[in-house]
Amino acid sequence: MKLSEKIQYLRKENNLTQEQLAELCNVSRQAITKWESDIANPEIEKIIFLSRLFKVSIDELLKDEFDIDGVKEISCCGKSLPINDNSTLYEGVLIKESITDENILDLLEINKIEIWKTTGKPKYWTVLFFSSKHSDFPKEISKVMKSGDTPNCNWFVDFKSENIKYIVFKNLILKYSIGNQEEKQLVCERCRELGIPDNQMQWSE
């Protein structure tokens, strides 16, 4: 079930007209029509409000694999996620706003979602705590990370597999052995060159 279908379903289940939902969300009725017609998506602030209004999680709203009617979760997230228990397991944190193609989410199993308020743009970050057994995950995620013409426009995702820590930018995969300070320092120096401040390099290991 797509986000547009979920909004329409939840609105009707709560006996709301488009006009009434628009008033609650402080938007126009035309905006609700666009949301329900899959022409436009709500801003993250509105998604947060909808999750509270309808008493469903943000994960249930955003992921197609979750069905609101009975809230049914499939056993694995996405067709591309292998179920081979011997596959390499990657675990980490991804900011949803840092990617250019949401199809990459099909490679993830989302364990938790948090909304972080920031002082910049976008105002809110959707933070996904994930795991993945896709063997080429570092290469695939590097294809869809956002980057810009200036260093402060570069985004990264950090995750680990066993004792290896990965810091991945657009078309760039950095990694070091956890506990090896020399390797970590080299990675940090490269991150600084890409405009990443030191306070964003306090990765969990």
PDB file of N, CA and C in Angstrom, residues 17-86:
ATOM      1  N   THR A  17     -13.540  14.319   5.941  1.00  0.00           N
ATOM      2  CA  THR A  17     -13.540  14.740   4.546  1.00  0.00           C
ATOM      3  C   THR A  17     -12.168  15.307   4.211  1.00  0.00           C
ATOM      4  N   GLN A  18     -11.913  15.514   2.936  1.00  0.00           N
ATOM      5  CA  GLN A  18     -10.651  16.135   2.550  1.00  0.00           C
ATOM      6  C   GLN A  18     -10.543  17.535   3.142  1.00  0.00           C
ATOM      7  N   GLU A  19     -11.664  18.251   3.187  1.00  0.00           N
ATOM      8  CA  GLU A  19     -11.656  19.595   3.753  1.00  0.00           C
ATOM      9  C   GLU A  19     -11.303  19.576   5.241  1.00  0.00           C
ATOM     10  N   GLN A  20     -11.860  18.606   5.965  1.00  0.00           N
ATOM     11  CA  GLN A  20     -11.581  18.510   7.398  1.00  0.00           C
ATOM     12  C   GLN A  20     -10.131  18.148   7.667  1.00  0.00           C
ATOM     13  N   LEU A  21      -9.591  17.201   6.885  1.00  0.00           N
ATOM     14  CA  LEU A  21      -8.186  16.828   7.065  1.00  0.00           C
ATOM     15  C   LEU A  21      -7.279  17.994   6.696  1.00  0.00           C
ATOM     16  N   ALA A  22      -7.645  18.714   5.652  1.00  0.00           N
ATOM     17  CA  ALA A  22      -6.860  19.878   5.236  1.00  0.00           C
ATOM     18  C   ALA A  22      -6.791  20.912   6.354  1.00  0.00           C
ATOM     19  N   GLU A  23      -7.923  21.121   7.029  1.00  0.00           N
ATOM     20  CA  GLU A  23      -7.957  22.089   8.124  1.00  0.00           C
ATOM     21  C   GLU A  23      -7.080  21.627   9.283  1.00  0.00           C
ATOM     22  N   LEU A  24      -7.133  20.341   9.590  1.00  0.00           N
ATOM     23  CA  LEU A  24      -6.310  19.811  10.676  1.00  0.00           C
ATOM     24  C   LEU A  24      -4.821  19.932  10.358  1.00  0.00           C
ATOM     25  N   CYS A  25      -4.471  19.718   9.095  1.00  0.00           N
ATOM     26  CA  CYS A  25      -3.064  19.751   8.664  1.00  0.00           C
ATOM     27  C   CYS A  25      -2.588  21.153   8.306  1.00  0.00           C
ATOM     28  N   ASN A  26      -3.546  22.111   8.326  1.00  0.00           N
ATOM     29  CA  ASN A  26      -3.218  23.491   7.963  1.00  0.00           C
ATOM     30  C   ASN A  26      -2.688  23.588   6.531  1.00  0.00           C
ATOM     31  N   VAL A  27      -3.358  22.884   5.613  1.00  0.00           N
ATOM     32  CA  VAL A  27      -3.031  22.943   4.188  1.00  0.00           C
ATOM     33  C   VAL A  27      -4.335  23.119   3.415  1.00  0.00           C
ATOM     34  N   SER A  28      -4.241  23.290   2.116  1.00  0.00           N
ATOM     35  CA  SER A  28      -5.437  23.434   1.288  1.00  0.00           C
ATOM     36  C   SER A  28      -6.035  22.059   0.979  1.00  0.00           C
ATOM     37  N   ARG A  29      -7.315  22.072   0.596  1.00  0.00           N
ATOM     38  CA  ARG A  29      -7.939  20.814   0.195  1.00  0.00           C
ATOM     39  C   ARG A  29      -7.236  20.242  -1.030  1.00  0.00           C
ATOM     40  N   GLN A  30      -6.751  21.135  -1.899  1.00  0.00           N
ATOM     41  CA  GLN A  30      -6.042  20.675  -3.102  1.00  0.00           C
ATOM     42  C   GLN A  30      -4.774  19.905  -2.740  1.00  0.00           C
ATOM     43  N   ALA A  31      -4.147  20.309  -1.627  1.00  0.00           N
ATOM     44  CA  ALA A  31      -2.950  19.590  -1.180  1.00  0.00           C
ATOM     45  C   ALA A  31      -3.303  18.168  -0.782  1.00  0.00           C
ATOM     46  N   ILE A  32      -4.410  18.002  -0.070  1.00  0.00           N
ATOM     47  CA  ILE A  32      -4.848  16.652   0.321  1.00  0.00           C
ATOM     48  C   ILE A  32      -5.149  15.819  -0.924  1.00  0.00           C
ATOM     49  N   THR A  33      -5.798  16.442  -1.912  1.00  0.00           N
ATOM     50  CA  THR A  33      -6.098  15.740  -3.166  1.00  0.00           C
ATOM     51  C   THR A  33      -4.818  15.260  -3.834  1.00  0.00           C
ATOM     52  N   LYS A  34      -3.793  16.103  -3.833  1.00  0.00           N
ATOM     53  CA  LYS A  34      -2.505  15.734  -4.445  1.00  0.00           C
ATOM     54  C   LYS A  34      -1.841  14.599  -3.671  1.00  0.00           C
ATOM     55  N   TRP A  35      -1.942  14.654  -2.328  1.00  0.00           N
ATOM     56  CA  TRP A  35      -1.364  13.568  -1.520  1.00  0.00           C
ATOM     57  C   TRP A  35      -2.041  12.251  -1.848  1.00  0.00           C
ATOM     58  N   GLU A  36      -3.367  12.275  -1.918  1.00  0.00           N
ATOM     59  CA  GLU A  36      -4.129  11.039  -2.123  1.00  0.00           C
ATOM     60  C   GLU A  36      -4.076  10.555  -3.570  1.00  0.00           C
ATOM     61  N   SER A  37      -3.702  11.444  -4.486  1.00  0.00           N
ATOM     62  CA  SER A  37      -3.593  11.066  -5.899  1.00  0.00           C
ATOM     63  C   SER A  37      -2.166  10.712  -6.284  1.00  0.00           C
ATOM     64  N   ASP A  38      -1.264  10.743  -5.307  1.00  0.00           N
ATOM     65  CA  ASP A  38       0.148  10.418  -5.541  1.00  0.00           C
ATOM     66  C   ASP A  38       0.806  11.413  -6.489  1.00  0.00           C
ATOM     67  N   ILE A  39       0.304  12.655  -6.470  1.00  0.00           N
ATOM     68  CA  ILE A  39       0.908  13.714  -7.281  1.00  0.00           C
ATOM     69  C   ILE A  39       2.013  14.413  -6.495  1.00  0.00           C
ATOM     70  N   ALA A  40       1.809  14.529  -5.195  1.00  0.00           N
ATOM     71  CA  ALA A  40       2.797  15.159  -4.313  1.00  0.00           C
ATOM     72  C   ALA A  40       2.796  14.439  -2.975  1.00  0.00           C
ATOM     73  N   ASN A  41       3.917  14.517  -2.260  1.00  0.00           N
ATOM     74  CA  ASN A  41       4.027  13.910  -0.927  1.00  0.00           C
ATOM     75  C   ASN A  41       4.013  14.986   0.148  1.00  0.00           C
ATOM     76  N   PRO A  42       3.473  14.683   1.298  1.00  0.00           N
ATOM     77  CA  PRO A  42       3.504  15.648   2.404  1.00  0.00           C
ATOM     78  C   PRO A  42       4.934  15.927   2.839  1.00  0.00           C
ATOM     79  N   GLU A  43       5.164  17.128   3.354  1.00  0.00           N
ATOM     80  CA  GLU A  43       6.450  17.442   3.953  1.00  0.00           C
ATOM     81  C   GLU A  43       6.604  16.613   5.228  1.00  0.00           C
ATOM     82  N   ILE A  44       7.845  16.484   5.691  1.00  0.00           N
ATOM     83  CA  ILE A  44       8.105  15.613   6.834  1.00  0.00           C
ATOM     84  C   ILE A  44       7.331  16.061   8.070  1.00  0.00           C
ATOM     85  N   GLU A  45       7.148  17.412   8.246  1.00  0.00           N
ATOM     86  CA  GLU A  45       6.374  17.894   9.390  1.00  0.00           C
ATOM     87  C   GLU A  45       4.932  17.378   9.324  1.00  0.00           C
ATOM     88  N   LYS A  46       4.384  17.310   8.110  1.00  0.00           N
ATOM     89  CA  LYS A  46       3.009  16.838   7.945  1.00  0.00           C
ATOM     90  C   LYS A  46       2.920  15.329   8.153  1.00  0.00           C
ATOM     91  N   ILE A  47       3.961  14.606   7.755  1.00  0.00           N
ATOM     92  CA  ILE A  47       3.981  13.161   7.984  1.00  0.00           C
ATOM     93  C   ILE A  47       4.007  12.864   9.478  1.00  0.00           C
ATOM     94  N   ILE A  48       4.791  13.638  10.212  1.00  0.00           N
ATOM     95  CA  ILE A  48       4.827  13.481  11.671  1.00  0.00           C
ATOM     96  C   ILE A  48       3.447  13.737  12.256  1.00  0.00           C
ATOM     97  N   PHE A  49       2.792  14.800  11.776  1.00  0.00           N
ATOM     98  CA  PHE A  49       1.454  15.126  12.274  1.00  0.00           C
ATOM     99  C   PHE A  49       0.456  14.016  11.933  1.00  0.00           C
ATOM    100  N   LEU A  50       0.515  13.502  10.704  1.00  0.00           N
ATOM    101  CA  LEU A  50      -0.413  12.436  10.291  1.00  0.00           C
ATOM    102  C   LEU A  50      -0.225  11.184  11.139  1.00  0.00           C
ATOM    103  N   SER A  51       1.036  10.855  11.455  1.00  0.00           N
ATOM    104  CA  SER A  51       1.285   9.651  12.259  1.00  0.00           C
ATOM    105  C   SER A  51       0.675   9.796  13.643  1.00  0.00           C
ATOM    106  N   ARG A  52       0.740  11.007  14.193  1.00  0.00           N
ATOM    107  CA  ARG A  52       0.159  11.250  15.517  1.00  0.00           C
ATOM    108  C   ARG A  52      -1.369  11.294  15.435  1.00  0.00           C
ATOM    109  N   LEU A  53      -1.873  11.944  14.394  1.00  0.00           N
ATOM    110  CA  LEU A  53      -3.317  12.076  14.233  1.00  0.00           C
ATOM    111  C   LEU A  53      -3.992  10.718  14.096  1.00  0.00           C
ATOM    112  N   PHE A  54      -3.398   9.847  13.258  1.00  0.00           N
ATOM    113  CA  PHE A  54      -4.016   8.557  12.967  1.00  0.00           C
ATOM    114  C   PHE A  54      -3.485   7.428  13.841  1.00  0.00           C
ATOM    115  N   LYS A  55      -2.519   7.778  14.737  1.00  0.00           N
ATOM    116  CA  LYS A  55      -1.965   6.798  15.674  1.00  0.00           C
ATOM    117  C   LYS A  55      -1.332   5.604  14.964  1.00  0.00           C
ATOM    118  N   VAL A  56      -0.529   5.906  13.956  1.00  0.00           N
ATOM    119  CA  VAL A  56       0.272   4.890  13.265  1.00  0.00           C
ATOM    120  C   VAL A  56       1.717   5.386  13.254  1.00  0.00           C
ATOM    121  N   SER A  57       2.663   4.479  13.119  1.00  0.00           N
ATOM    122  CA  SER A  57       4.062   4.879  13.112  1.00  0.00           C
ATOM    123  C   SER A  57       4.441   5.506  11.775  1.00  0.00           C
ATOM    124  N   ILE A  58       5.502   6.282  11.787  1.00  0.00           N
ATOM    125  CA  ILE A  58       6.011   6.876  10.557  1.00  0.00           C
ATOM    126  C   ILE A  58       6.458   5.777   9.599  1.00  0.00           C
ATOM    127  N   ASP A  59       7.031   4.713  10.152  1.00  0.00           N
ATOM    128  CA  ASP A  59       7.447   3.576   9.334  1.00  0.00           C
ATOM    129  C   ASP A  59       6.261   2.992   8.572  1.00  0.00           C
ATOM    130  N   GLU A  60       5.128   2.853   9.255  1.00  0.00           N
ATOM    131  CA  GLU A  60       3.932   2.296   8.620  1.00  0.00           C
ATOM    132  C   GLU A  60       3.429   3.199   7.503  1.00  0.00           C
ATOM    133  N   LEU A  61       3.591   4.501   7.679  1.00  0.00           N
ATOM    134  CA  LEU A  61       3.152   5.434   6.638  1.00  0.00           C
ATOM    135  C   LEU A  61       4.073   5.415   5.423  1.00  0.00           C
ATOM    136  N   LEU A  62       5.377   5.387   5.653  1.00  0.00           N
ATOM    137  CA  LEU A  62       6.331   5.602   4.574  1.00  0.00           C
ATOM    138  C   LEU A  62       6.670   4.359   3.763  1.00  0.00           C
ATOM    139  N   LYS A  63       6.652   3.190   4.384  1.00  0.00           N
ATOM    140  CA  LYS A  63       7.114   2.002   3.675  1.00  0.00           C
ATOM    141  C   LYS A  63       5.964   1.263   3.015  1.00  0.00           C
ATOM    142  N   ASP A  64       6.106   1.020   1.709  1.00  0.00           N
ATOM    143  CA  ASP A  64       5.059   0.330   0.957  1.00  0.00           C
ATOM    144  C   ASP A  64       4.805  -1.076   1.498  1.00  0.00           C
ATOM    145  N   GLU A  65       5.844  -1.681   2.136  1.00  0.00           N
ATOM    146  CA  GLU A  65       5.712  -3.060   2.605  1.00  0.00           C
ATOM    147  C   GLU A  65       4.781  -3.196   3.806  1.00  0.00           C
ATOM    148  N   PHE A  66       4.421  -2.065   4.426  1.00  0.00           N
ATOM    149  CA  PHE A  66       3.502  -2.095   5.549  1.00  0.00           C
ATOM    150  C   PHE A  66       2.101  -1.774   5.063  1.00  0.00           C
ATOM    151  N   ASP A  67       1.160  -2.631   5.411  1.00  0.00           N
ATOM    152  CA  ASP A  67      -0.232  -2.456   5.032  1.00  0.00           C
ATOM    153  C   ASP A  67      -0.993  -1.934   6.243  1.00  0.00           C
ATOM    154  N   ILE A  68      -1.572  -0.748   6.103  1.00  0.00           N
ATOM    155  CA  ILE A  68      -2.290  -0.127   7.222  1.00  0.00           C
ATOM    156  C   ILE A  68      -3.489  -0.960   7.650  1.00  0.00           C
ATOM    157  N   ASP A  69      -4.159  -1.580   6.699  1.00  0.00           N
ATOM    158  CA  ASP A  69      -5.354  -2.357   7.024  1.00  0.00           C
ATOM    159  C   ASP A  69      -4.930  -3.628   7.753  1.00  0.00           C
ATOM    160  N   GLY A  70      -4.870  -3.561   9.075  1.00  0.00           N
ATOM    161  CA  GLY A  70      -4.399  -4.689   9.868  1.00  0.00           C
ATOM    162  C   GLY A  70      -2.926  -4.593  10.178  1.00  0.00           C
ATOM    163  N   VAL A  71      -2.231  -3.632   9.577  1.00  0.00           N
ATOM    164  CA  VAL A  71      -0.799  -3.415   9.760  1.00  0.00           C
ATOM    165  C   VAL A  71      -0.049  -4.734   9.640  1.00  0.00           C
ATOM    166  N   LYS A  72       0.114  -5.159   8.415  1.00  0.00           N
ATOM    167  CA  LYS A  72       0.770  -6.435   8.129  1.00  0.00           C
ATOM    168  C   LYS A  72       2.175  -6.181   7.625  1.00  0.00           C
ATOM    169  N   GLU A  73       3.137  -6.842   8.225  1.00  0.00           N
ATOM    170  CA  GLU A  73       4.529  -6.685   7.822  1.00  0.00           C
ATOM    171  C   GLU A  73       4.994  -7.956   7.135  1.00  0.00           C
ATOM    172  N   ILE A  74       5.639  -7.797   5.963  1.00  0.00           N
ATOM    173  CA  ILE A  74       6.172  -8.967   5.277  1.00  0.00           C
ATOM    174  C   ILE A  74       7.458  -9.403   5.952  1.00  0.00           C
ATOM    175  N   SER A  75       7.901 -10.621   5.641  1.00  0.00           N
ATOM    176  CA  SER A  75       9.028 -11.193   6.380  1.00  0.00           C
ATOM    177  C   SER A  75      10.357 -10.564   6.039  1.00  0.00           C
ATOM    178  N   CYS A  76      10.487  -9.980   4.858  1.00  0.00           N
ATOM    179  CA  CYS A  76      11.715  -9.274   4.526  1.00  0.00           C
ATOM    180  C   CYS A  76      11.349  -8.024   3.748  1.00  0.00           C
ATOM    181  N   CYS A  77      12.174  -6.985   3.867  1.00  0.00           N
ATOM    182  CA  CYS A  77      11.851  -5.697   3.247  1.00  0.00           C
ATOM    183  C   CYS A  77      12.460  -5.623   1.861  1.00  0.00           C
ATOM    184  N   GLY A  78      11.658  -5.821   0.844  1.00  0.00           N
ATOM    185  CA  GLY A  78      12.126  -5.643  -0.519  1.00  0.00           C
ATOM    186  C   GLY A  78      12.516  -6.931  -1.201  1.00  0.00           C
ATOM    187  N   LYS A  79      12.291  -6.963  -2.510  1.00  0.00           N
ATOM    188  CA  LYS A  79      12.594  -8.158  -3.289  1.00  0.00           C
ATOM    189  C   LYS A  79      14.084  -8.423  -3.391  1.00  0.00           C
ATOM    190  N   SER A  80      14.881  -7.367  -3.246  1.00  0.00           N
ATOM    191  CA  SER A  80      16.316  -7.508  -3.463  1.00  0.00           C
ATOM    192  C   SER A  80      17.070  -7.960  -2.222  1.00  0.00           C
ATOM    193  N   LEU A  81      16.385  -8.069  -1.100  1.00  0.00           N
ATOM    194  CA  LEU A  81      17.080  -8.431   0.136  1.00  0.00           C
ATOM    195  C   LEU A  81      17.250  -9.934   0.223  1.00  0.00           C
ATOM    196  N   PRO A  82      18.474 -10.458   0.135  1.00  0.00           N
ATOM    197  CA  PRO A  82      18.691 -11.899   0.217  1.00  0.00           C
ATOM    198  C   PRO A  82      18.312 -12.427   1.594  1.00  0.00           C
ATOM    199  N   ILE A  83      17.943 -13.676   1.658  1.00  0.00           N
ATOM    200  CA  ILE A  83      17.591 -14.278   2.941  1.00  0.00           C
ATOM    201  C   ILE A  83      18.585 -15.367   3.321  1.00  0.00           C
ATOM    202  N   ASN A  84      19.739 -15.328   2.729  1.00  0.00           N
ATOM    203  CA  ASN A  84      20.801 -16.259   3.056  1.00  0.00           C
ATOM    204  C   ASN A  84      21.406 -15.871   4.400  1.00  0.00           C
ATOM    205  N   ASP A  85      21.233 -16.700   5.405  1.00  0.00           N
ATOM    206  CA  ASP A  85      21.710 -16.369   6.737  1.00  0.00           C
ATOM    207  C   ASP A  85      23.214 -16.245   6.811  1.00  0.00           C
ATOM    208  N   ASN A  86      23.928 -16.756   5.807  1.00  0.00           N
ATOM    209  CA  ASN A  86      25.381 -16.674   5.802  1.00  0.00           C
ATOM    210  C   ASN A  86      25.891 -15.403   5.140  1.00  0.00           C
TER     211      ASN A  86
END
